[in-house]
Amino acid sequence: MTLNKNPYDNMLEQLDAAAQIAGLSMEEYITLRYPEREFTINFPVEMDDGRVEIFTGYRVQHNSVRGPYKGGVRFHPHVNMDEVRALAAWMTFKCAVADIPFGGAKGGIAFDPSTLSQKEIERITRAYTAGIMPLIGPEVDIPAPDVNTNAQVMAWMMDSYSKYKGRNTPGIVTGKPVSIGGSLGRREATGRGVSFMVREIARQLGIDLEDATVSIQGFGNVGSVTAESLYSMGCKIVAVSDVSSAIYCENGLDIPSLIAHVNRHPKHLIEGYDQDGLEPIDNPTLLTLNVDFLIPAALENQITKEIAMNTKARIIVEAANGPTTFEADKVLEDRGITLVPDILANSGGVTASYFEWVQNLQHLSWDESKINVNLERKMVSSFEAVYNTALEKNTSMRMGAYIVALYRLVEARKLRGIF
Ligand code: NAD
């Protein structure tokens, strides 16, 4: 996977372009161009064979004008400050589009968890939590899962924080297991939200979801739940991929059996899956297939200018954060390919995280139907705000989403003032 462009520059280009369309002066939004606080830690961890290794972790707190910092923690060998900074900024805009009272943050540790034992990953997680301890708190900065982190990692973070503080503090992270204060429906919320966005844009463009074709890059938490949810809406998922392989089936993949296979696989991968009519393909082929919906659900900078020029997808719904480069965006717009942007499309995760946090602060738990009804209501209303703003300003939905977020953020800054 090529991470060829500094994702923070990509974010700044999107932000400046939206501010210009919204008619905002640099002075009004300049604070959003700079992260408020950045933190790098190098910490030692004892490995299973007795060696001591140094790991590098990051936490960037981009903006808190609308509420406490909020954002996931990523474990990946490519994690670096530029990436974490961009992801933190996207969280600020995403929480503003979703209209939830959080700011934006992100964290990460540069390592490959697939090569380490669970015990090693646990020690790394706990050491990282101790390292960022001065920065986080249930009403200060609330981490969550992202790429290669899950409910178990959140349980270790919550336990480490609670031990240090001497009191149980479930509200320090979201995306926890349900048995220790997590929320029903949180794990599925991002993918479920992506499928609501597919349904809403299909409705606007008069596309029947029954037998609409879909290809999905990435089959982790977000990609697999999106596939499951769209499959249940009647879509035909013709291609999926992950780090191990990419597969295509003209008649549609049997998503329930693919998910059962991935759950059985020791590394939760699609490699080794088989069904009638299955063909192996490669990543560029998956991204350029002739489908109604292309859903990138892996990492950033996947839809490059070249992919944008060649893709035959009709609509792109960004489940991943920052999967499309700024240059590719322009090509897609010129080619009339509709794009539902990340800060709207994948905001279901942070919205359900907000519900989890509210439950933790109030020491109560909602049933799953309450989560799902509220998730759908919030996401449909964000979709309408973004879609109508894009129409009104005669611009893309990406710009529409930034403009909705910018108005809310700039208003909050004006009310709070410069201090
Ligand atoms: P995950 O670790 O569960 O899954 C990532 C998937 O991408 C895996 O299937 C992995 O094999 C695949 N992948 C990695 N490199 C690939 C490559 N080169 N080609 C094809 N597939 C590749 O992570 P996730 O939580 O599903 O996150 C996916 C994306 O969604 C990220 O951009 C993340 O920031 C974003 N996101 C996640 C959440 C959430 O709630 N988990 C919320 C909002 C946005």
CSV table of C-alpha atoms and ligand atoms in Angstrom, one decimal:
chain,number,residue,atom,x,y,z
A,1,MET,CA,0.0,0.0,0.0
A,2,THR,CA,1.5,3.4,-1.0
A,3,LEU,CA,1.2,6.2,1.5
A,4,ASN,CA,2.7,8.7,-1.0
A,5,LYS,CA,1.2,12.0,0.2
A,6,ASN,CA,1.4,13.7,3.5
A,7,PRO,CA,-2.2,13.3,4.7
A,8,TYR,CA,-2.1,16.5,6.7
A,9,ASP,CA,-1.4,18.5,3.5
A,10,ASN,CA,-4.4,16.7,2.0
A,11,MET,CA,-6.5,17.8,4.9
A,12,LEU,CA,-5.3,21.4,4.7
A,13,GLU,CA,-6.1,21.5,1.0
A,14,GLN,CA,-9.6,20.3,1.6
A,15,LEU,CA,-10.1,22.8,4.5
A,16,ASP,CA,-8.8,25.8,2.6
A,17,ALA,CA,-10.9,25.0,-0.4
A,18,ALA,CA,-14.1,24.6,1.7
A,19,ALA,CA,-13.4,27.8,3.7
A,20,GLN,CA,-13.1,29.7,0.4
A,21,ILE,CA,-16.5,28.4,-0.9
A,22,ALA,CA,-18.0,29.2,2.5
A,23,GLY,CA,-16.7,32.8,2.3
A,24,LEU,CA,-14.7,32.5,5.5
A,25,SER,CA,-11.6,34.6,6.1
A,26,MET,CA,-8.4,33.0,7.1
A,27,GLU,CA,-8.7,34.8,10.5
A,28,GLU,CA,-12.0,33.1,11.2
A,29,TYR,CA,-10.7,29.5,10.7
A,30,ILE,CA,-7.0,29.8,11.2
A,31,THR,CA,-7.0,27.9,14.5
A,32,LEU,CA,-8.3,24.8,12.6
A,33,ARG,CA,-5.2,24.7,10.5
A,34,TYR,CA,-3.0,24.0,13.6
A,35,PRO,CA,-3.3,21.1,16.1
A,36,GLU,CA,-3.6,22.5,19.7
A,37,ARG,CA,-1.3,19.9,21.2
A,38,GLU,CA,1.0,17.1,19.9
A,39,PHE,CA,2.7,14.4,22.0
A,40,THR,CA,5.3,11.8,21.1
A,41,ILE,CA,6.5,9.2,23.5
A,42,ASN,CA,9.2,6.6,23.3
A,43,PHE,CA,8.7,3.8,25.8
A,44,PRO,CA,10.4,0.5,26.6
A,45,VAL,CA,8.5,-2.9,26.6
A,46,GLU,CA,9.8,-6.2,27.6
A,47,MET,CA,9.1,-8.8,24.9
A,48,ASP,CA,8.3,-12.5,25.4
A,49,ASP,CA,11.9,-13.5,24.8
A,50,GLY,CA,13.3,-11.1,27.4
A,51,ARG,CA,14.5,-8.5,25.0
A,52,VAL,CA,13.6,-4.8,25.7
A,53,GLU,CA,12.3,-2.9,22.7
A,54,ILE,CA,11.5,0.8,22.4
A,55,PHE,CA,8.2,1.7,20.8
A,56,THR,CA,7.1,5.2,19.6
A,57,GLY,CA,3.6,6.4,20.2
A,58,TYR,CA,1.7,9.6,19.4
A,59,ARG,CA,-1.4,11.5,20.6
A,60,VAL,CA,-2.4,14.6,18.8
A,61,GLN,CA,-5.2,16.8,20.2
A,62,HIS,CA,-6.3,18.9,17.2
A,63,ASN,CA,-9.2,21.0,18.5
A,64,SER,CA,-11.5,21.2,21.5
A,65,VAL,CA,-13.6,24.3,20.8
A,66,ARG,CA,-16.8,22.2,20.7
A,67,GLY,CA,-16.0,19.7,23.5
A,68,PRO,CA,-13.4,17.2,24.9
A,69,TYR,CA,-11.0,15.7,22.4
A,70,LYS,CA,-12.1,12.4,20.9
A,71,GLY,CA,-10.4,10.0,18.5
A,72,GLY,CA,-9.1,6.5,18.0
A,73,VAL,CA,-5.8,4.8,18.5
A,74,ARG,CA,-4.2,3.0,15.6
A,75,PHE,CA,-1.5,0.2,15.7
A,76,HIS,CA,0.3,0.1,12.3
A,77,PRO,CA,3.9,0.1,11.2
A,78,HIS,CA,3.2,3.2,9.0
A,79,VAL,CA,1.9,5.3,11.9
A,80,ASN,CA,3.8,8.6,12.1
A,81,MET,CA,3.1,12.2,13.3
A,82,ASP,CA,1.8,13.5,9.9
A,83,GLU,CA,-0.7,10.7,9.7
A,84,VAL,CA,-1.9,11.0,13.3
A,85,ARG,CA,-2.1,14.8,12.9
A,86,ALA,CA,-4.4,14.5,9.8
A,87,LEU,CA,-6.5,11.9,11.5
A,88,ALA,CA,-6.9,14.1,14.5
A,89,ALA,CA,-8.1,17.0,12.4
A,90,TRP,CA,-10.6,14.8,10.5
A,91,MET,CA,-12.0,13.9,13.9
A,92,THR,CA,-12.6,17.6,14.7
A,93,PHE,CA,-14.6,18.0,11.4
A,94,LYS,CA,-16.4,14.7,11.8
A,95,CYS,CA,-17.7,15.4,15.3
A,96,ALA,CA,-18.8,18.8,14.0
A,97,VAL,CA,-20.6,17.3,11.0
A,98,ALA,CA,-22.3,14.7,13.3
A,99,ASP,CA,-23.2,17.6,15.6
A,100,ILE,CA,-21.9,15.8,18.7
A,101,PRO,CA,-20.1,17.8,21.5
A,102,PHE,CA,-16.6,16.5,21.0
A,103,GLY,CA,-13.4,17.9,19.5
A,104,GLY,CA,-10.8,15.9,17.6
A,105,ALA,CA,-7.8,13.8,18.5
A,106,LYS,CA,-6.0,10.7,17.3
A,107,GLY,CA,-3.3,8.4,18.6
A,108,GLY,CA,-1.2,5.6,17.4
A,109,ILE,CA,1.8,3.4,17.9
A,110,ALA,CA,4.2,2.4,15.1
A,111,PHE,CA,4.3,-1.4,15.1
A,112,ASP,CA,2.8,-4.4,13.4
A,113,PRO,CA,0.6,-6.2,15.9
A,114,SER,CA,0.2,-9.3,13.6
A,115,THR,CA,3.8,-10.2,14.4
A,116,LEU,CA,3.5,-10.1,18.3
A,117,SER,CA,1.8,-12.1,21.0
A,118,GLN,CA,-1.4,-11.0,22.8
A,119,LYS,CA,0.7,-10.5,26.0
A,120,GLU,CA,3.2,-8.3,24.1
A,121,ILE,CA,0.3,-6.2,22.6
A,122,GLU,CA,-1.1,-5.9,26.1
A,123,ARG,CA,2.2,-4.6,27.6
A,124,ILE,CA,2.6,-2.1,24.7
A,125,THR,CA,-1.0,-0.9,25.2
A,126,ARG,CA,-0.6,-0.4,28.9
A,127,ALA,CA,2.8,1.3,28.6
A,128,TYR,CA,1.3,3.7,25.9
A,129,THR,CA,-1.7,4.4,28.2
A,130,ALA,CA,0.6,5.3,31.1
A,131,GLY,CA,2.7,7.5,28.7
A,132,ILE,CA,-0.3,9.6,27.5
A,133,MET,CA,-1.9,9.6,30.9
A,134,PRO,CA,-1.2,13.4,31.5
A,135,LEU,CA,-3.2,14.2,28.4
A,136,ILE,CA,-6.3,12.0,28.7
A,137,GLY,CA,-9.4,11.9,30.9
A,138,PRO,CA,-13.1,11.1,30.6
A,139,GLU,CA,-13.9,14.8,30.2
A,140,VAL,CA,-10.6,15.8,28.6
A,141,ASP,CA,-9.6,13.3,25.8
A,142,ILE,CA,-11.4,10.0,25.2
A,143,PRO,CA,-9.6,7.4,23.0
A,144,ALA,CA,-11.4,4.7,21.0
A,145,PRO,CA,-10.5,1.8,18.6
A,146,ASP,CA,-9.1,2.3,15.0
A,147,VAL,CA,-7.1,0.2,12.6
A,148,ASN,CA,-5.8,-2.9,14.4
A,149,THR,CA,-7.2,-2.0,17.8
A,150,ASN,CA,-10.4,-3.5,19.2
A,151,ALA,CA,-12.6,-3.8,22.3
A,152,GLN,CA,-9.8,-5.9,24.0
A,153,VAL,CA,-7.3,-3.1,23.5
A,154,MET,CA,-9.8,-0.6,24.9
A,155,ALA,CA,-10.3,-2.9,28.0
A,156,TRP,CA,-6.6,-2.8,28.7
A,157,MET,CA,-6.5,1.0,28.3
A,158,MET,CA,-9.5,1.4,30.6
A,159,ASP,CA,-8.0,-1.0,33.2
A,160,SER,CA,-4.6,0.7,33.2
A,161,TYR,CA,-6.1,4.2,33.5
A,162,SER,CA,-8.5,3.0,36.3
A,163,LYS,CA,-5.7,1.3,38.2
A,164,TYR,CA,-3.6,4.5,38.1
A,165,LYS,CA,-6.5,6.7,39.2
A,166,GLY,CA,-7.6,4.2,41.9
A,167,ARG,CA,-11.2,4.2,40.7
A,168,ASN,CA,-13.1,2.5,37.9
A,169,THR,CA,-13.3,5.0,35.0
A,170,PRO,CA,-15.2,3.4,32.1
A,171,GLY,CA,-15.7,6.8,30.4
A,172,ILE,CA,-12.0,7.1,29.7
A,173,VAL,CA,-12.4,5.1,26.4
A,174,THR,CA,-15.2,4.1,24.1
A,175,GLY,CA,-15.5,0.9,22.1
A,176,LYS,CA,-15.0,-1.2,25.2
A,177,PRO,CA,-16.5,-4.7,25.6
A,178,VAL,CA,-20.1,-4.5,26.7
A,179,SER,CA,-19.5,-6.4,29.9
A,180,ILE,CA,-17.3,-3.6,31.3
A,181,GLY,CA,-19.3,-0.5,30.2
A,182,GLY,CA,-19.2,-0.7,26.4
A,183,SER,CA,-22.3,0.0,24.5
A,184,LEU,CA,-24.5,-2.4,22.6
A,185,GLY,CA,-24.2,-1.6,18.9
A,186,ARG,CA,-20.9,0.3,19.1
A,187,ARG,CA,-18.8,-2.4,17.2
A,188,GLU,CA,-21.2,-2.4,14.3
A,189,ALA,CA,-22.0,1.3,14.3
A,190,THR,CA,-19.4,2.5,11.8
A,191,GLY,CA,-20.3,-0.1,9.1
A,192,ARG,CA,-24.0,0.3,9.8
A,193,GLY,CA,-23.7,4.0,9.4
A,194,VAL,CA,-21.9,3.6,6.1
A,195,SER,CA,-24.8,1.5,4.9
A,196,PHE,CA,-27.3,4.2,5.9
A,197,MET,CA,-25.2,6.7,3.8
A,198,VAL,CA,-25.3,4.3,0.8
A,199,ARG,CA,-29.0,4.0,1.2
A,200,GLU,CA,-29.5,7.8,1.4
A,201,ILE,CA,-27.4,8.6,-1.6
A,202,ALA,CA,-29.1,5.8,-3.6
A,203,ARG,CA,-32.4,7.4,-2.7
A,204,GLN,CA,-31.3,10.8,-3.8
A,205,LEU,CA,-29.9,9.5,-7.1
A,206,GLY,CA,-32.8,7.1,-7.8
A,207,ILE,CA,-30.8,3.9,-7.5
A,208,ASP,CA,-32.5,0.7,-6.4
A,209,LEU,CA,-30.4,-1.1,-3.8
A,210,GLU,CA,-31.8,-4.4,-4.8
A,211,ASP,CA,-29.0,-5.9,-6.8
A,212,ALA,CA,-26.9,-2.7,-6.8
A,213,THR,CA,-23.2,-3.8,-7.1
A,214,VAL,CA,-20.6,-3.0,-4.5
A,215,SER,CA,-16.9,-3.5,-4.1
A,216,ILE,CA,-15.2,-3.0,-0.7
A,217,GLN,CA,-11.5,-2.5,0.0
A,218,GLY,CA,-10.7,-3.7,3.6
A,219,PHE,CA,-12.6,-6.4,5.4
A,220,GLY,CA,-11.9,-5.5,9.1
A,221,ASN,CA,-14.4,-4.1,11.5
A,222,VAL,CA,-15.8,-1.4,9.2
A,223,GLY,CA,-15.6,-3.2,5.8
A,224,SER,CA,-17.1,-6.5,7.1
A,225,VAL,CA,-20.0,-4.9,8.9
A,226,THR,CA,-20.7,-2.6,5.9
A,227,ALA,CA,-20.7,-5.7,3.7
A,228,GLU,CA,-23.1,-7.5,6.1
A,229,SER,CA,-25.4,-4.6,6.4
A,230,LEU,CA,-25.6,-3.8,2.6
A,231,TYR,CA,-26.0,-7.5,1.9
A,232,SER,CA,-29.1,-7.5,4.1
A,233,MET,CA,-30.4,-4.5,2.2
A,234,GLY,CA,-30.2,-6.6,-1.0
A,235,CYS,CA,-27.0,-5.3,-2.5
A,236,LYS,CA,-24.7,-7.6,-4.5
A,237,ILE,CA,-21.2,-7.4,-3.0
A,238,VAL,CA,-19.1,-8.4,-6.0
A,239,ALA,CA,-15.5,-7.8,-4.6
A,240,VAL,CA,-13.7,-7.4,-1.3
A,241,SER,CA,-10.1,-7.3,-0.2
A,242,ASP,CA,-7.8,-7.2,2.8
A,243,VAL,CA,-4.0,-7.4,3.4
A,244,SER,CA,-4.0,-11.0,2.3
A,245,SER,CA,-5.9,-11.0,-1.0
A,246,ALA,CA,-8.7,-9.5,-3.1
A,247,ILE,CA,-11.5,-11.6,-4.5
A,248,TYR,CA,-14.3,-11.1,-7.1
A,249,CYS,CA,-17.5,-13.0,-7.8
A,250,GLU,CA,-19.8,-11.7,-10.6
A,251,ASN,CA,-22.9,-13.2,-9.0
A,252,GLY,CA,-22.1,-11.7,-5.6
A,253,LEU,CA,-20.2,-13.0,-2.7
A,254,ASP,CA,-21.9,-15.0,0.0
A,255,ILE,CA,-21.2,-12.5,2.8
A,256,PRO,CA,-22.4,-14.6,5.8
A,257,SER,CA,-20.1,-17.5,4.8
A,258,LEU,CA,-17.2,-15.1,4.1
A,259,ILE,CA,-17.6,-13.6,7.5
A,260,ALA,CA,-17.8,-17.0,9.1
A,261,HIS,CA,-14.6,-17.9,7.3
A,262,VAL,CA,-12.8,-14.7,8.5
A,263,ASN,CA,-14.0,-15.3,12.1
A,264,ARG,CA,-12.5,-18.8,11.9
A,265,HIS,CA,-9.2,-17.7,10.4
A,266,PRO,CA,-6.4,-17.3,13.0
A,267,LYS,CA,-5.6,-13.8,11.7
A,268,HIS,CA,-9.1,-12.9,10.6
A,269,LEU,CA,-8.2,-12.8,6.9
A,270,ILE,CA,-10.1,-13.6,3.7
A,271,GLU,CA,-7.3,-15.7,2.3
A,272,GLY,CA,-8.4,-19.3,1.7
A,273,TYR,CA,-12.1,-18.5,1.2
A,274,ASP,CA,-13.8,-20.2,-1.7
A,275,GLN,CA,-17.2,-20.3,-3.4
A,276,ASP,CA,-18.5,-21.0,-6.9
A,277,GLY,CA,-17.4,-18.4,-9.5
A,278,LEU,CA,-14.7,-16.8,-7.3
A,279,GLU,CA,-11.8,-15.1,-9.0
A,280,PRO,CA,-8.7,-13.7,-7.4
A,281,ILE,CA,-8.0,-10.0,-8.4
A,282,ASP,CA,-5.6,-7.3,-7.3
A,283,ASN,CA,-6.1,-4.1,-5.4
A,284,PRO,CA,-6.1,-1.7,-8.4
A,285,THR,CA,-8.6,-3.9,-10.2
A,286,LEU,CA,-10.9,-3.8,-7.1
A,287,LEU,CA,-10.7,0.0,-7.0
A,288,THR,CA,-11.5,0.4,-10.7
A,289,LEU,CA,-14.3,-2.2,-11.2
A,290,ASN,CA,-17.6,-1.3,-12.9
A,291,VAL,CA,-19.8,-1.1,-9.8
A,292,ASP,CA,-22.6,1.1,-8.5
A,293,PHE,CA,-20.7,1.6,-5.2
A,294,LEU,CA,-17.0,1.5,-4.4
A,295,ILE,CA,-16.3,1.6,-0.6
A,296,PRO,CA,-12.7,2.1,0.5
A,297,ALA,CA,-12.6,0.7,4.1
A,298,ALA,CA,-8.8,0.2,4.7
A,299,LEU,CA,-6.3,3.1,4.9
A,300,GLU,CA,-5.7,6.6,3.5
A,301,ASN,CA,-4.5,7.6,0.0
A,302,GLN,CA,-5.9,4.6,-1.8
A,303,ILE,CA,-7.8,6.4,-4.5
A,304,THR,CA,-5.0,8.2,-6.3
A,305,LYS,CA,-5.3,10.4,-9.3
A,306,GLU,CA,-4.6,7.4,-11.5
A,307,ILE,CA,-7.3,5.2,-9.8
A,308,ALA,CA,-9.7,8.2,-10.1
A,309,MET,CA,-9.1,8.5,-13.8
A,310,ASN,CA,-9.7,4.8,-14.3
A,311,THR,CA,-12.4,3.8,-11.9
A,312,LYS,CA,-15.7,2.7,-13.4
A,313,ALA,CA,-17.5,3.0,-10.0
A,314,ARG,CA,-20.6,5.3,-10.1
A,315,ILE,CA,-20.5,6.4,-6.4
A,316,ILE,CA,-17.7,6.3,-3.8
A,317,VAL,CA,-18.7,6.1,-0.2
A,318,GLU,CA,-15.6,6.7,2.0
A,319,ALA,CA,-15.7,4.3,5.0
A,320,ALA,CA,-12.0,4.8,5.6
A,321,ASN,CA,-10.5,8.0,6.8
A,322,GLY,CA,-8.8,10.0,4.0
A,323,PRO,CA,-8.8,7.3,1.3
A,324,THR,CA,-9.0,9.8,-1.6
A,325,THR,CA,-6.1,12.2,-2.4
A,326,PHE,CA,-6.9,15.9,-3.1
A,327,GLU,CA,-5.9,15.5,-6.8
A,328,ALA,CA,-8.1,12.4,-7.1
A,329,ASP,CA,-11.0,14.3,-5.7
A,330,LYS,CA,-10.8,16.9,-8.5
A,331,VAL,CA,-10.7,14.1,-11.1
A,332,LEU,CA,-13.7,12.4,-9.6
A,333,GLU,CA,-15.7,15.6,-9.6
A,334,ASP,CA,-14.8,16.4,-13.2
A,335,ARG,CA,-15.9,12.9,-14.2
A,336,GLY,CA,-19.2,13.3,-12.4
A,337,ILE,CA,-18.6,10.5,-9.9
A,338,THR,CA,-20.5,11.2,-6.7
A,339,LEU,CA,-18.5,10.9,-3.5
A,340,VAL,CA,-19.9,10.6,0.1
A,341,PRO,CA,-17.0,11.9,2.2
A,342,ASP,CA,-15.4,10.2,5.2
A,343,ILE,CA,-16.2,12.8,7.8
A,344,LEU,CA,-19.9,12.1,7.0
A,345,ALA,CA,-19.8,8.5,5.8
A,346,ASN,CA,-17.9,6.9,8.8
A,347,SER,CA,-19.3,9.2,11.5
A,348,GLY,CA,-21.5,6.4,12.8
A,349,GLY,CA,-18.6,5.1,14.9
A,350,VAL,CA,-18.0,8.3,16.8
A,351,THR,CA,-21.7,8.9,17.1
A,352,ALA,CA,-22.2,5.6,18.9
A,353,SER,CA,-19.0,6.3,20.9
A,354,TYR,CA,-20.8,9.5,22.1
A,355,PHE,CA,-23.8,7.4,23.1
A,356,GLU,CA,-21.4,5.0,25.0
A,357,TRP,CA,-19.7,7.9,26.8
A,358,VAL,CA,-23.1,9.5,27.8
A,359,GLN,CA,-24.2,6.1,29.3
A,360,ASN,CA,-20.9,5.8,31.2
A,361,LEU,CA,-21.1,9.3,32.7
A,362,GLN,CA,-24.7,8.6,33.7
A,363,HIS,CA,-24.0,5.1,35.0
A,364,LEU,CA,-26.8,3.5,32.9
A,365,SER,CA,-27.1,1.4,29.8
A,366,TRP,CA,-29.4,1.8,26.8
A,367,ASP,CA,-30.8,-1.2,24.8
A,368,GLU,CA,-29.5,-1.8,21.3
A,369,SER,CA,-32.7,-0.5,19.6
A,370,LYS,CA,-32.3,2.9,21.3
A,371,ILE,CA,-28.7,3.1,20.0
A,372,ASN,CA,-29.6,2.1,16.5
A,373,VAL,CA,-32.7,4.4,16.2
A,374,ASN,CA,-30.6,7.4,17.5
A,375,LEU,CA,-27.7,6.5,15.2
A,376,GLU,CA,-29.9,6.4,12.2
A,377,ARG,CA,-31.7,9.6,13.1
A,378,LYS,CA,-28.5,11.5,13.6
A,379,MET,CA,-26.8,10.2,10.5
A,380,VAL,CA,-29.8,10.8,8.2
A,381,SER,CA,-30.0,14.4,9.5
A,382,SER,CA,-26.2,14.9,9.0
A,383,PHE,CA,-26.6,13.5,5.4
A,384,GLU,CA,-29.4,16.0,4.7
A,385,ALA,CA,-27.4,18.9,6.0
A,386,VAL,CA,-24.4,18.0,3.9
A,387,TYR,CA,-26.4,17.1,0.8
A,388,ASN,CA,-28.4,20.3,0.9
A,389,THR,CA,-25.4,22.5,1.6
A,390,ALA,CA,-23.6,20.9,-1.4
A,391,LEU,CA,-26.6,21.6,-3.6
A,392,GLU,CA,-26.9,25.2,-2.3
A,393,LYS,CA,-23.3,26.0,-2.9
A,394,ASN,CA,-23.1,24.1,-6.1
A,395,THR,CA,-20.2,22.0,-4.8
A,396,SER,CA,-19.2,18.5,-3.9
A,397,MET,CA,-20.5,16.6,-0.9
A,398,ARG,CA,-16.9,16.7,0.5
A,399,MET,CA,-17.0,20.5,0.4
A,400,GLY,CA,-20.6,20.5,1.7
A,401,ALA,CA,-19.5,18.4,4.7
A,402,TYR,CA,-16.5,20.7,5.5
A,403,ILE,CA,-18.7,23.8,5.2
A,404,VAL,CA,-21.3,22.4,7.6
A,405,ALA,CA,-18.5,21.6,10.1
A,406,LEU,CA,-16.7,24.9,9.5
A,407,TYR,CA,-19.9,27.0,10.3
A,408,ARG,CA,-20.3,25.1,13.6
A,409,LEU,CA,-16.7,25.3,14.6
A,410,VAL,CA,-16.3,29.0,13.6
A,411,GLU,CA,-19.4,29.9,15.5
A,412,ALA,CA,-18.1,28.1,18.6
A,413,ARG,CA,-14.8,29.9,18.3
A,414,LYS,CA,-16.5,33.3,18.0
A,415,LEU,CA,-18.6,32.7,21.0
A,416,ARG,CA,-15.7,31.5,23.1
A,417,GLY,CA,-13.3,34.1,21.8
A,418,ILE,CA,-9.5,34.0,21.5
A,419,PHE,CA,-7.6,33.4,24.7
B,1,NAD,P1,-9.4,-2.9,10.9
B,1,NAD,O1,-8.0,-3.0,11.4
B,1,NAD,O2,-10.5,-3.6,11.6
B,1,NAD,O3,-9.5,-3.3,9.3
B,1,NAD,C1,-8.7,-2.7,8.4
B,1,NAD,C2,-8.8,-3.6,7.1
B,1,NAD,O4,-8.1,-3.1,6.0
B,1,NAD,C3,-8.3,-5.0,7.3
B,1,NAD,O5,-9.2,-5.9,6.7
B,1,NAD,C4,-7.0,-5.0,6.6
B,1,NAD,O6,-6.5,-6.3,6.2
B,1,NAD,C5,-7.3,-4.1,5.4
B,1,NAD,N1,-6.2,-3.6,4.7
B,1,NAD,C6,-5.0,-3.0,5.2
B,1,NAD,N2,-4.2,-2.8,4.2
B,1,NAD,C7,-4.8,-3.1,3.1
B,1,NAD,C8,-4.5,-3.1,1.7
B,1,NAD,N3,-3.3,-2.7,1.3
B,1,NAD,N4,-5.4,-3.5,0.8
B,1,NAD,C9,-6.6,-4.0,1.2
B,1,NAD,N5,-7.0,-4.0,2.5
B,1,NAD,C10,-6.1,-3.6,3.4
B,1,NAD,O7,-9.7,-1.3,10.9
B,1,NAD,P2,-11.2,-0.6,10.8
B,1,NAD,O8,-11.5,-0.2,12.2
B,1,NAD,O9,-12.1,-1.4,10.0
B,1,NAD,O10,-10.8,0.7,10.1
B,1,NAD,C11,-10.8,0.8,8.6
B,1,NAD,C12,-10.8,2.3,8.2
B,1,NAD,O11,-12.0,2.9,8.8
B,1,NAD,C13,-9.7,3.2,8.8
B,1,NAD,O12,-9.4,4.2,7.8
B,1,NAD,C14,-10.3,3.8,10.0
B,1,NAD,O13,-9.6,5.0,10.4
B,1,NAD,C15,-11.7,4.0,9.6
B,1,NAD,N6,-12.7,4.2,10.7
B,1,NAD,C16,-12.8,3.2,11.6
B,1,NAD,C17,-13.8,3.4,12.6
B,1,NAD,C18,-14.1,2.3,13.6
B,1,NAD,O14,-15.1,2.5,14.4
B,1,NAD,N7,-13.3,1.3,13.7
B,1,NAD,C19,-14.6,4.6,12.6
B,1,NAD,C20,-14.4,5.5,11.6
B,1,NAD,C21,-13.4,5.3,10.7
